[in-house]
Coordinates of C-alpha atoms and ligand atoms in Angstrom, one line a residue:
M30 CA 0.0 0.0 0.0
K31 CA 0.9 3.6 -0.5
V32 CA 0.9 6.6 1.9
M33 CA -0.3 10.1 1.4
L34 CA 0.2 12.6 4.2
I35 CA -1.7 15.9 3.7
I36 CA -0.7 18.8 5.8
L37 CA -3.0 21.7 5.9
D38 CA -0.6 24.3 7.2
G39 CA -1.7 26.0 10.4
M40 CA -5.2 24.5 10.2
G41 CA -5.5 23.9 13.9
D42 CA -7.3 26.7 15.7
R43 CA -9.2 27.7 18.9
P44 CA -12.9 28.5 19.3
C45 CA -13.7 31.7 17.4
E46 CA -16.3 34.1 18.6
E47 CA -17.1 35.1 15.0
L48 CA -17.9 31.4 14.3
N49 CA -20.2 31.0 17.3
G50 CA -17.5 29.3 19.4
K51 CA -16.5 26.9 16.7
T52 CA -13.0 26.6 15.1
P53 CA -12.8 27.3 11.4
L54 CA -12.4 23.5 10.7
E55 CA -15.4 22.8 12.9
A56 CA -17.5 25.5 11.3
A57 CA -16.5 24.5 7.7
Y58 CA -18.7 22.2 5.5
T59 CA -16.2 19.4 4.8
P60 CA -18.0 16.3 3.5
N61 CA -14.9 14.7 2.1
M62 CA -12.7 15.1 5.2
D63 CA -15.7 13.9 7.3
Y64 CA -15.9 10.8 5.1
L65 CA -12.3 10.0 5.7
S66 CA -12.8 10.7 9.4
E67 CA -15.7 8.3 9.6
K68 CA -13.9 5.6 7.6
G69 CA -10.8 5.9 9.6
I70 CA -9.3 6.7 13.0
N71 CA -8.9 10.1 14.6
G72 CA -6.7 11.8 17.2
I73 CA -4.7 14.9 18.0
M74 CA -1.0 15.4 17.5
D75 CA 1.6 17.6 19.2
P76 CA 3.8 18.4 16.2
I77 CA 7.0 18.5 18.3
A78 CA 5.9 18.1 22.0
P79 CA 2.9 19.4 24.1
G80 CA 2.9 23.1 24.4
I81 CA 5.8 23.7 22.0
R82 CA 5.0 26.4 19.4
A83 CA 6.3 24.9 16.3
G84 CA 7.4 26.7 13.1
S85 CA 6.5 25.2 9.8
D86 CA 10.2 24.1 9.4
T87 CA 10.7 22.5 12.8
A88 CA 7.2 20.9 12.7
H89 CA 7.8 19.3 9.3
L90 CA 11.2 18.0 10.4
S91 CA 9.5 16.4 13.4
I92 CA 6.7 14.9 11.3
L93 CA 9.3 13.4 8.9
G94 CA 11.0 11.7 11.9
Y95 CA 13.9 14.1 12.6
D96 CA 14.6 15.7 15.9
P97 CA 14.4 19.5 15.3
Y98 CA 16.5 20.1 18.4
E99 CA 19.3 18.2 16.8
V100 CA 19.2 19.3 13.2
Y101 CA 17.8 22.8 13.3
T102 CA 19.9 25.9 14.0
G103 CA 18.0 28.4 11.9
R104 CA 15.7 28.9 9.0
G105 CA 18.4 29.7 6.4
P106 CA 19.3 26.2 5.2
F107 CA 15.7 25.2 4.6
E108 CA 15.0 28.4 2.6
A109 CA 18.2 27.9 0.5
A110 CA 17.4 24.2 -0.2
G111 CA 13.9 25.2 -1.1
E112 CA 15.3 27.6 -3.7
G113 CA 17.1 24.7 -5.3
L114 CA 20.6 25.3 -4.0
V115 CA 22.6 22.2 -3.6
L116 CA 23.9 22.3 -0.1
R117 CA 26.5 20.4 1.9
P118 CA 26.5 19.6 5.6
G119 CA 28.4 22.4 7.4
D120 CA 27.4 25.1 5.0
I121 CA 25.9 28.2 6.7
A122 CA 22.8 29.6 5.0
F123 CA 20.8 32.8 5.4
R124 CA 17.6 34.2 4.1
C125 CA 18.2 37.7 2.7
N126 CA 16.4 40.8 1.5
F127 CA 17.5 43.1 -1.2
S128 CA 17.0 46.4 0.6
T129 CA 17.5 50.1 0.1
V130 CA 19.9 52.1 2.2
D131 CA 21.0 55.8 2.0
E132 CA 24.6 56.8 2.0
N133 CA 24.8 56.6 5.9
M134 CA 23.8 52.9 5.7
N135 CA 20.3 53.6 7.0
V136 CA 17.6 51.3 5.7
I137 CA 15.0 53.4 4.0
D138 CA 13.1 50.4 2.4
R139 CA 13.6 46.8 3.6
R140 CA 12.2 45.4 0.4
A141 CA 13.8 47.7 -2.1
G142 CA 10.4 48.9 -3.4
R143 CA 9.4 45.3 -3.7
I144 CA 11.7 44.9 -6.6
K145 CA 10.4 42.5 -9.3
E146 CA 13.0 42.7 -12.1
G147 CA 16.7 42.7 -12.3
T148 CA 17.5 40.8 -9.1
H149 CA 19.1 37.9 -11.2
E150 CA 21.6 40.4 -12.6
L151 CA 22.3 41.8 -9.2
A152 CA 22.7 38.3 -7.7
E153 CA 25.2 37.3 -10.4
V154 CA 27.8 39.9 -9.3
L155 CA 27.7 38.6 -5.7
N156 CA 27.5 34.9 -6.4
G157 CA 30.9 33.2 -6.5
M158 CA 32.9 35.8 -4.6
E159 CA 35.4 34.7 -1.9
I160 CA 35.8 36.2 1.6
D161 CA 38.7 35.1 3.8
G162 CA 38.8 31.8 1.9
V163 CA 35.1 31.2 2.2
K164 CA 33.0 30.7 -0.9
V165 CA 29.9 32.8 -1.3
I166 CA 26.9 31.3 -3.0
F167 CA 24.1 33.7 -3.6
K168 CA 20.8 33.4 -5.4
E169 CA 17.8 35.6 -5.9
S170 CA 14.3 34.3 -5.0
V171 CA 10.9 35.8 -5.4
E172 CA 10.7 39.7 -5.5
H173 CA 13.1 41.2 -3.0
R174 CA 14.1 37.9 -1.4
A175 CA 17.3 35.9 -1.8
V176 CA 19.4 33.3 -0.2
L177 CA 23.1 33.3 0.8
V178 CA 25.3 30.3 1.5
L179 CA 28.8 30.4 3.0
R180 CA 31.0 27.4 2.3
G181 CA 34.3 26.8 4.1
D182 CA 36.0 25.5 7.2
G183 CA 35.3 26.5 10.7
L184 CA 32.0 28.4 10.1
S185 CA 29.3 28.9 12.8
P186 CA 25.6 29.4 12.5
Y187 CA 25.5 31.4 15.8
V188 CA 25.5 34.9 14.3
S189 CA 22.9 37.7 14.6
D190 CA 21.0 39.3 11.7
A191 CA 22.3 42.2 9.6
D192 CA 18.6 43.0 8.8
P193 CA 17.3 45.4 11.5
H194 CA 13.7 44.2 10.7
K195 CA 12.7 47.9 10.7
L196 CA 13.9 51.1 9.2
G197 CA 17.1 52.6 10.6
S198 CA 20.7 51.7 10.6
V199 CA 21.9 48.3 9.3
Y200 CA 22.8 46.0 12.2
E201 CA 26.4 44.9 12.6
V202 CA 26.4 41.1 12.7
R203 CA 27.6 39.8 16.1
A204 CA 28.8 36.4 17.3
L205 CA 26.1 34.9 19.5
K206 CA 28.4 32.2 20.8
S207 CA 32.2 32.1 21.1
G208 CA 33.8 30.7 18.0
A209 CA 31.4 32.5 15.7
E210 CA 33.4 35.8 15.5
R211 CA 35.0 35.0 12.2
T212 CA 31.7 34.1 10.6
A213 CA 30.2 37.3 11.9
E214 CA 33.1 39.2 10.3
I215 CA 32.6 37.4 7.0
V216 CA 28.9 38.3 6.9
N217 CA 29.7 42.0 7.7
E218 CA 32.2 42.0 4.9
F219 CA 29.6 40.5 2.6
V220 CA 27.0 43.1 3.5
E221 CA 29.6 45.9 2.9
R222 CA 30.6 44.5 -0.5
S223 CA 27.0 44.0 -1.5
Y224 CA 26.6 47.8 -1.0
A225 CA 29.8 48.7 -2.8
T226 CA 28.9 46.6 -5.9
L227 CA 25.1 47.0 -6.1
N228 CA 24.9 50.7 -5.4
K229 CA 26.5 51.5 -8.7
H230 CA 25.1 48.6 -10.7
T231 CA 23.3 49.5 -13.9
V232 CA 20.1 47.8 -12.7
N233 CA 20.0 50.3 -9.9
M234 CA 21.1 53.3 -12.0
K235 CA 18.0 52.6 -14.2
R236 CA 15.8 52.1 -11.1
R237 CA 16.8 55.6 -9.8
E238 CA 16.2 57.1 -13.2
N239 CA 12.7 55.6 -13.1
G240 CA 12.0 56.9 -9.6
L241 CA 12.3 53.4 -8.0
M242 CA 14.1 52.4 -4.9
P243 CA 17.5 50.9 -5.7
A244 CA 18.2 47.4 -4.4
N245 CA 21.6 48.6 -3.2
I246 CA 22.3 46.3 -0.3
V247 CA 21.7 42.7 0.8
L248 CA 20.7 42.1 4.4
P249 CA 21.1 38.5 5.7
R250 CA 19.1 37.0 8.6
G251 CA 18.1 33.6 10.0
A252 CA 21.5 31.9 9.9
G253 CA 21.6 28.2 10.2
M254 CA 24.0 25.3 9.5
V255 CA 23.1 22.7 6.9
P256 CA 22.6 19.6 9.0
Q257 CA 23.6 16.0 8.3
M258 CA 20.3 14.2 7.7
D259 CA 19.9 10.6 6.7
S260 CA 17.3 10.5 4.0
I261 CA 13.9 8.9 4.7
E262 CA 14.6 6.5 1.8
E263 CA 17.8 5.3 3.6
K264 CA 16.0 5.1 7.0
H265 CA 12.9 3.3 5.8
G266 CA 13.7 1.9 2.3
I267 CA 10.8 3.7 0.6
S268 CA 10.6 6.2 -2.2
T269 CA 9.4 9.6 -1.1
G270 CA 7.9 12.7 -2.9
A271 CA 6.8 16.1 -1.7
I272 CA 4.4 18.7 -3.1
A273 CA 4.5 22.2 -1.5
G274 CA 4.1 25.8 -2.7
V275 CA 6.4 27.5 -0.2
S276 CA 10.1 27.2 -0.3
I277 CA 10.8 26.5 3.4
V278 CA 8.7 23.3 3.3
K279 CA 10.3 22.3 0.0
G280 CA 13.6 22.8 1.6
V281 CA 12.9 20.6 4.6
C282 CA 11.7 17.9 2.2
R283 CA 14.7 18.2 0.0
L284 CA 17.1 17.9 2.9
A285 CA 15.2 14.8 4.0
G286 CA 16.1 13.4 0.6
M287 CA 12.6 13.6 -0.8
E288 CA 11.9 14.3 -4.5
V289 CA 10.2 17.7 -4.6
L290 CA 7.7 17.7 -7.4
D291 CA 6.9 20.7 -9.5
V292 CA 3.2 21.2 -9.7
K293 CA 1.7 23.8 -12.0
G294 CA -0.5 26.0 -9.9
A295 CA 1.1 25.1 -6.5
R296 CA 1.8 28.6 -5.3
G297 CA 1.6 28.5 -1.5
T298 CA -1.3 31.0 -1.5
A299 CA -5.1 31.0 -1.3
E300 CA -5.1 31.0 -5.1
S301 CA -3.2 27.7 -5.2
D302 CA -4.7 24.9 -7.4
F303 CA -5.5 22.4 -4.6
G304 CA -6.9 19.9 -7.0
A305 CA -3.7 19.9 -9.1
K306 CA -1.7 19.2 -5.9
I307 CA -3.9 16.3 -4.9
G308 CA -3.8 15.0 -8.5
A309 CA 0.0 15.2 -8.6
A310 CA 0.2 13.3 -5.3
L311 CA -2.0 10.5 -6.7
D312 CA 0.1 10.4 -9.8
Y313 CA 3.3 10.2 -7.8
L314 CA 2.0 7.2 -5.9
K315 CA 1.6 5.2 -9.1
N316 CA 5.3 4.5 -8.7
G317 CA 6.3 6.0 -5.4
D318 CA 5.6 4.8 -1.8
F319 CA 5.1 8.0 0.2
V320 CA 4.0 11.5 -0.7
L321 CA 3.6 14.6 1.5
V322 CA 1.3 17.4 0.4
N323 CA 1.6 20.8 2.1
I324 CA -1.2 23.3 1.6
K325 CA -0.2 26.6 2.9
A326 CA -3.4 28.7 2.7
P327 CA -5.0 28.0 6.1
D328 CA -1.9 29.4 7.9
L329 CA -2.2 32.7 6.0
F330 CA -5.7 33.3 7.2
G331 CA -4.7 32.4 10.7
H332 CA -1.9 35.0 10.6
D333 CA -4.4 37.5 9.2
G334 CA -6.9 36.8 12.1
D335 CA -9.6 35.9 9.6
P336 CA -11.8 33.0 10.9
A337 CA -14.4 33.3 8.1
G338 CA -11.7 33.3 5.4
K339 CA -10.0 30.3 7.1
K340 CA -13.3 28.4 7.2
E341 CA -13.9 29.1 3.5
I342 CA -10.4 28.1 2.4
I343 CA -10.8 24.8 4.3
E344 CA -14.1 24.2 2.5
K345 CA -12.3 24.9 -0.8
I346 CA -9.5 22.4 0.0
D347 CA -12.1 19.8 1.1
L348 CA -13.7 20.0 -2.4
A349 CA -10.3 19.1 -3.9
M350 CA -10.2 16.0 -1.7
A351 CA -13.3 14.4 -3.2
R352 CA -11.2 12.1 -5.4
L353 CA -9.3 10.6 -2.4
K354 CA -12.3 8.3 -1.6
E355 CA -11.4 6.1 -4.6
A356 CA -7.8 5.9 -3.4
L357 CA -8.6 4.4 -0.1
D358 CA -8.3 0.8 -1.3
N359 CA -4.6 1.0 -1.9
T360 CA -3.5 4.2 0.0
I361 CA -3.3 5.1 3.6
I362 CA -4.4 8.7 3.8
A363 CA -3.6 11.0 6.7
V364 CA -4.9 14.6 7.0
T365 CA -3.5 16.9 9.7
A366 CA -1.7 20.2 10.2
D367 CA 1.9 21.1 11.0
H368 CA 0.8 23.4 13.9
S369 CA -2.1 25.5 15.0
T370 CA -2.3 29.1 13.9
P371 CA -5.3 30.4 15.9
C372 CA -7.0 33.4 14.3
D373 CA -7.3 34.9 17.8
I374 CA -3.5 35.1 18.3
M375 CA -2.5 35.5 14.6
D376 CA 0.5 33.4 15.2
H377 CA 1.5 29.8 15.8
S378 CA 0.3 28.3 19.1
G379 CA 1.3 25.2 21.0
D380 CA -2.1 23.6 20.8
P381 CA -2.2 20.1 19.3
V382 CA -3.6 19.6 15.8
P383 CA -6.4 17.3 14.6
L384 CA -5.4 14.2 12.7
L385 CA -7.2 11.5 10.8
I386 CA -5.9 8.4 9.2
A387 CA -8.0 6.3 6.7
G388 CA -7.4 3.4 4.4
K389 CA -7.9 -0.3 4.1
G390 CA -7.3 -2.1 7.3
V391 CA -7.2 1.0 9.5
R392 CA -9.0 0.6 12.8
T393 CA -12.0 2.8 13.2
D394 CA -13.7 4.8 16.0
D395 CA -17.0 6.6 16.4
I396 CA -15.9 10.0 15.0
R397 CA -17.9 11.1 12.0
K398 CA -16.8 14.7 11.5
F399 CA -13.3 16.1 11.3
G400 CA -12.5 18.8 13.9
E401 CA -10.4 19.7 16.8
R402 CA -12.9 18.6 19.4
T403 CA -14.1 15.5 17.7
A404 CA -10.6 14.3 16.8
A405 CA -9.7 14.6 20.5
E406 CA -12.3 11.9 21.2
G407 CA -10.9 9.5 18.6
G408 CA -9.1 6.2 18.9
L409 CA -5.7 7.5 18.1
C410 CA -5.7 9.6 21.2
R411 CA -2.8 12.0 21.4
I412 CA 0.5 11.4 19.6
R413 CA 3.7 13.3 18.8
G414 CA 4.7 14.4 15.3
K415 CA 7.7 12.1 15.4
D416 CA 5.4 9.0 15.7
I417 CA 3.2 9.6 12.6
L418 CA 5.6 8.3 9.9
N419 CA 6.0 5.0 11.8
I420 CA 2.3 4.7 12.3
L421 CA 1.5 5.4 8.6
L422 CA 4.3 3.1 7.2
Q423 CA 3.1 0.3 9.6
L424 CA -0.5 0.6 8.4
A425 CA 0.7 0.5 4.8
G426 CA 2.8 -2.6 5.4
L427 CA 6.0 -0.7 4.6
S428 CA 7.8 -1.1 8.0
E429 CA 10.3 -3.7 9.3
K430 CA 9.6 -5.8 12.4
F431 CA 11.7 -4.8 15.4
G432 CA 12.9 -8.0 17.0
A433 CA 12.1 -11.7 16.4
Ligands
ZN519 ZN1 3.3 25.8 9.0
ZN520 ZN1 2.6 30.5 9.9

């Protein structure tokens, strides 16, 4: 049998006044998830551990069987891997913004006027430079975003951000632990050189002529070291694929050795083509064993504090799940979230998330509707994210016996 794990990003929520005390999932009309809920077993899951407020990156790591406390030092490596950079364990990676500074190195626009064109040309002049024997790999991403990788000996991920996260002077990067001083110096040197080269670049000359903010500096943040991670394929002997719209989730999956599938219409927004993602996941399972599908949209409505919007997007996603009913004969299907993003707090919380697992042979319980409260009554009870892969592979007959 095959396994499909669908993660509705940030779907978990708390009772919302606007929805008469229901959560968005409880208030939503979700006949397809309810069908899976009824045919299968339900429970709740602490993505990392009870009460821990998980990020999307650390939660996905945990759900894929890695200990985030061991492999995670910062967001940078997962963003960089998500942008398609080929990384090596020990590389230090950062997320970056192209920003605008004045001649006194004061940030006057953190997003360089949300620059849309020309960042590839700007990135090219920074990519490949060397600083103190360390190789600089730099690539533009969407709009003002970019990723930076430092490759060399003796580097540390424990350095602060150059990005002040507000207007005002550029922060000097500092060592956060002893031994990180040289890395901090290298990042400061990179920031200085980015200003020296980009400020006079023709792309920015033209932007000034057109009254646009020049993208005249690069500000790194979110340093992390690329971890050594045994792939899921090595650990479990199965082929694995992933479908996600946002680069950070793609990056986690890539570093877990999964094949990240390109799906037309997978955008990581509310306009994403959910049906195309589910269809691509079913296609992948014709040959592959395990596929993870991340749908980002519910998290965005949680951050916006919009319960009605979150409810509606869950209904739209549910529609795209109609065709999963036919897959139950040869597929174990799980639906859950990577963390809760309650509309009330507009950020991730440490509340557990609902989880259902359906498919041939799966034990059942009395739950008939998928929701936070109902799932908590289900037969799976309460598990941790790190258990889910084992549970799913066992149900699909894809796991080895431990012992005689
Ligand atoms: Zn998330
Ligand atoms: Zn979020």
